[in-house]
Coordinates of N, CA and C in Angstrom, one line a residue:
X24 N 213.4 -77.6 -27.5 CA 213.6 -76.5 -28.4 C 215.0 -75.9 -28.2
X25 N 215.6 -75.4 -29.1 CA 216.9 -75.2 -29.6 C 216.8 -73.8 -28.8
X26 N 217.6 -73.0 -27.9 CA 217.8 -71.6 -27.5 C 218.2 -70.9 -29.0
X27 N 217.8 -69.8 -29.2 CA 218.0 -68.6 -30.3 C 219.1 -68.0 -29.6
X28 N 220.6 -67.9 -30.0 CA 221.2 -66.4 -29.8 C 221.7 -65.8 -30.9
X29 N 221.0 -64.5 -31.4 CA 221.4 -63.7 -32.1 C 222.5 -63.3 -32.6
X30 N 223.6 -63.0 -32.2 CA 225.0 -63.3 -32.2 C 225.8 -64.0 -32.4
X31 N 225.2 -65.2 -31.8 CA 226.2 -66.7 -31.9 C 226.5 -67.1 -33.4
X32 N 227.5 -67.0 -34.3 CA 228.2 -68.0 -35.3 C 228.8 -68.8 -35.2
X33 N 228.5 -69.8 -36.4 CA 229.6 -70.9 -36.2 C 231.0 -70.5 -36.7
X34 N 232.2 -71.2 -37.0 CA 233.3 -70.7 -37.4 C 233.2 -70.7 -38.9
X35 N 232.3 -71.5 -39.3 CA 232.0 -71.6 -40.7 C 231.5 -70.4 -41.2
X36 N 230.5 -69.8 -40.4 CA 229.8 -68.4 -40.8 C 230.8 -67.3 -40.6
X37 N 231.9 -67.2 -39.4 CA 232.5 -66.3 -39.1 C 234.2 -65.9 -40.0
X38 N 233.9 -67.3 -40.7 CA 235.2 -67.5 -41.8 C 234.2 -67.0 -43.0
X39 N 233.3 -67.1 -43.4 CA 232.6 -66.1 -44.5 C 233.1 -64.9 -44.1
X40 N 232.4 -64.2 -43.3 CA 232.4 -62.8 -42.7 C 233.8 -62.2 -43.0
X41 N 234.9 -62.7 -42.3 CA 235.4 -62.6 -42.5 C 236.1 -61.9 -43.9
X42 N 235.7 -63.1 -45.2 CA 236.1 -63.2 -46.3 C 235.5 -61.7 -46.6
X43 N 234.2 -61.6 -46.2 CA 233.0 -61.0 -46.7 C 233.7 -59.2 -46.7
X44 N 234.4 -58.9 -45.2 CA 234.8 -58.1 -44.7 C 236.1 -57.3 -45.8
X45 N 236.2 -58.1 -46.6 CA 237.4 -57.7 -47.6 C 236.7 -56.6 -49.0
X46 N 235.7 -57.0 -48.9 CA 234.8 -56.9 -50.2 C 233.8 -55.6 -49.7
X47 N 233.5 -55.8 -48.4 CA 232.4 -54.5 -48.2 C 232.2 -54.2 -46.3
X48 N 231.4 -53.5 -46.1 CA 231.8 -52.9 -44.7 C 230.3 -54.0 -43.9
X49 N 230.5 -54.3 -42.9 CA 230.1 -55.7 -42.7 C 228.9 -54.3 -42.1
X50 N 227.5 -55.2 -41.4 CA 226.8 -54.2 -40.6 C 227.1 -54.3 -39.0
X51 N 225.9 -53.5 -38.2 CA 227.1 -53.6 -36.8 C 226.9 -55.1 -36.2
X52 N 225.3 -55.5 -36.7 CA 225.4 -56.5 -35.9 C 226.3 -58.2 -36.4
X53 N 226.7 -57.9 -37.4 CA 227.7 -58.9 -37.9 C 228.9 -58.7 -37.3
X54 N 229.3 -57.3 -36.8 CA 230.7 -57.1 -36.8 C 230.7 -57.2 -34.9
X55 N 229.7 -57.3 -34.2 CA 229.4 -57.5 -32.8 C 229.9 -59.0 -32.9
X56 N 229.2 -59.8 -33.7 CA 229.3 -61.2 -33.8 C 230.9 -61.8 -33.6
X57 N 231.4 -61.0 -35.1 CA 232.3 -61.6 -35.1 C 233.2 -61.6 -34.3
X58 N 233.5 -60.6 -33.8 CA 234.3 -59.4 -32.8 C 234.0 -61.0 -31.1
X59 N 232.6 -60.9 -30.8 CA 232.6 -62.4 -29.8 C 233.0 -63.2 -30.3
X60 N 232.8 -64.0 -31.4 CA 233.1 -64.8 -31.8 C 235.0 -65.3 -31.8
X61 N 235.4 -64.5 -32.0 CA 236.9 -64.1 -32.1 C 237.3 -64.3 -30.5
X62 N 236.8 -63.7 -29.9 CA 237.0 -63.7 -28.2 C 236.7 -65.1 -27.5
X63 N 236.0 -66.0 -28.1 CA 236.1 -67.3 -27.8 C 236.5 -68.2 -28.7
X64 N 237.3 -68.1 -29.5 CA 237.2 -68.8 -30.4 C 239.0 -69.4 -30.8
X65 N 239.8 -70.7 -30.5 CA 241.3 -70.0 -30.4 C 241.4 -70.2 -32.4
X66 N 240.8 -70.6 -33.0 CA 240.8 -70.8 -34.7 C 240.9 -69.9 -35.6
X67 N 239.4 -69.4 -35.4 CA 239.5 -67.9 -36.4 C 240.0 -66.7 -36.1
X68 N 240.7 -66.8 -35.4 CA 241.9 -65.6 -35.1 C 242.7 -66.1 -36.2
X69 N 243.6 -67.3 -36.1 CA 244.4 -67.7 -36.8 C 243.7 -67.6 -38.4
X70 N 243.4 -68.1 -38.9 CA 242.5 -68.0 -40.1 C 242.2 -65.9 -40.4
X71 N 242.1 -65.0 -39.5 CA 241.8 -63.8 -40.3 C 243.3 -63.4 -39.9
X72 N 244.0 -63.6 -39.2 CA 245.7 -63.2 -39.3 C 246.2 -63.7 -41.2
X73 N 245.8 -65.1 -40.9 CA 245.9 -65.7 -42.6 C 246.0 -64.5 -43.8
X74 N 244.4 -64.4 -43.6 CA 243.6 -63.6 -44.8 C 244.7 -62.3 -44.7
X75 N 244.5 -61.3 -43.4 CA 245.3 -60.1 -43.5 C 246.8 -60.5 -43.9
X76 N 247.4 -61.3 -43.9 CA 248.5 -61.6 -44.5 C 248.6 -61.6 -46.3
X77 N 247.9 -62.2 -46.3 CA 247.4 -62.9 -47.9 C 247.5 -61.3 -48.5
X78 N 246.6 -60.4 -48.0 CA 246.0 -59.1 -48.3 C 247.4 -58.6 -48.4
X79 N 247.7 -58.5 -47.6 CA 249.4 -57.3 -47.3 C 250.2 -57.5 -48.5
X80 N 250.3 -59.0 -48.8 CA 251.4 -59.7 -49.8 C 251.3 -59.8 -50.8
X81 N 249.5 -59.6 -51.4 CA 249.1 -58.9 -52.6 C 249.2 -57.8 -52.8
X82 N 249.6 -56.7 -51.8 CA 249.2 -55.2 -52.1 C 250.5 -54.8 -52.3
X83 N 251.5 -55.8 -51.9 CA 253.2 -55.4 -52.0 C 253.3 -56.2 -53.3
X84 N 252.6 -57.1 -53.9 CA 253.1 -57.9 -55.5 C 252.5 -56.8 -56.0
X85 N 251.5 -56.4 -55.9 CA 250.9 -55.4 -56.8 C 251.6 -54.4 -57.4
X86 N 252.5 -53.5 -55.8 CA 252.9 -52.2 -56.2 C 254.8 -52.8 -56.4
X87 N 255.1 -54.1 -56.8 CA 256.3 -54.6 -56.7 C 256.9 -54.0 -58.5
X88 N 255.7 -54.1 -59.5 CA 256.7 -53.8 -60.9 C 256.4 -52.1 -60.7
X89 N 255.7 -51.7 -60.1 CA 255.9 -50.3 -60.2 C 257.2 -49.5 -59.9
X90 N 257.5 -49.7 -58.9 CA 258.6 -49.6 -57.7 C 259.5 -50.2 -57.4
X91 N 259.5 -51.7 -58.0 CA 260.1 -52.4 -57.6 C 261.9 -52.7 -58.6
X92 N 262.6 -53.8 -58.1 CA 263.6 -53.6 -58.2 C 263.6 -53.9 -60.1
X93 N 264.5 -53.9 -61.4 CA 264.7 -53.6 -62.0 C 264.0 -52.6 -63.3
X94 N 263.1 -51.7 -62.3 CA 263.3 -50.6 -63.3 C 263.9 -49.8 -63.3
X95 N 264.2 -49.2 -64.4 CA 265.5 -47.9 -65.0 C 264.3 -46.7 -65.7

């Protein structure tokens, strides 16, 4: 018989989450998960640095024709 841990994700599930985390406020015990998950894990660190990147460089194209260089 297979041990149950509650907490335990794979990187597959923890790379949803992740995604998931952009979209809406995760609950605690997903965010416990991930949070271990992260602490053992050397992958999905690299992969949510990714995402928050991705995020930042859409939020700067975004506000880029507002503000950005050739308006008069």
């Amino acid at each position: 018989m297979k041990a149950h841990y509650p907490l335990r994700r794979t990187c597959k599930e923890v790379t949803a989450l992740v995604i998931a985390r952009e979209d809406r406020a995760l609950p605690l015990t997903e965010r416990l998960a991930l949070r271990l998950h992260m602490t053992m894990c050397q992958a999905c660190p690299t992969f949510e640095r990714q995402v928050l990147t991705m995020r930042n460089a859409l939020k700067q194209w975004r506000h880029y024709g507002a503000d950005g260089p050739g308006d008069d």
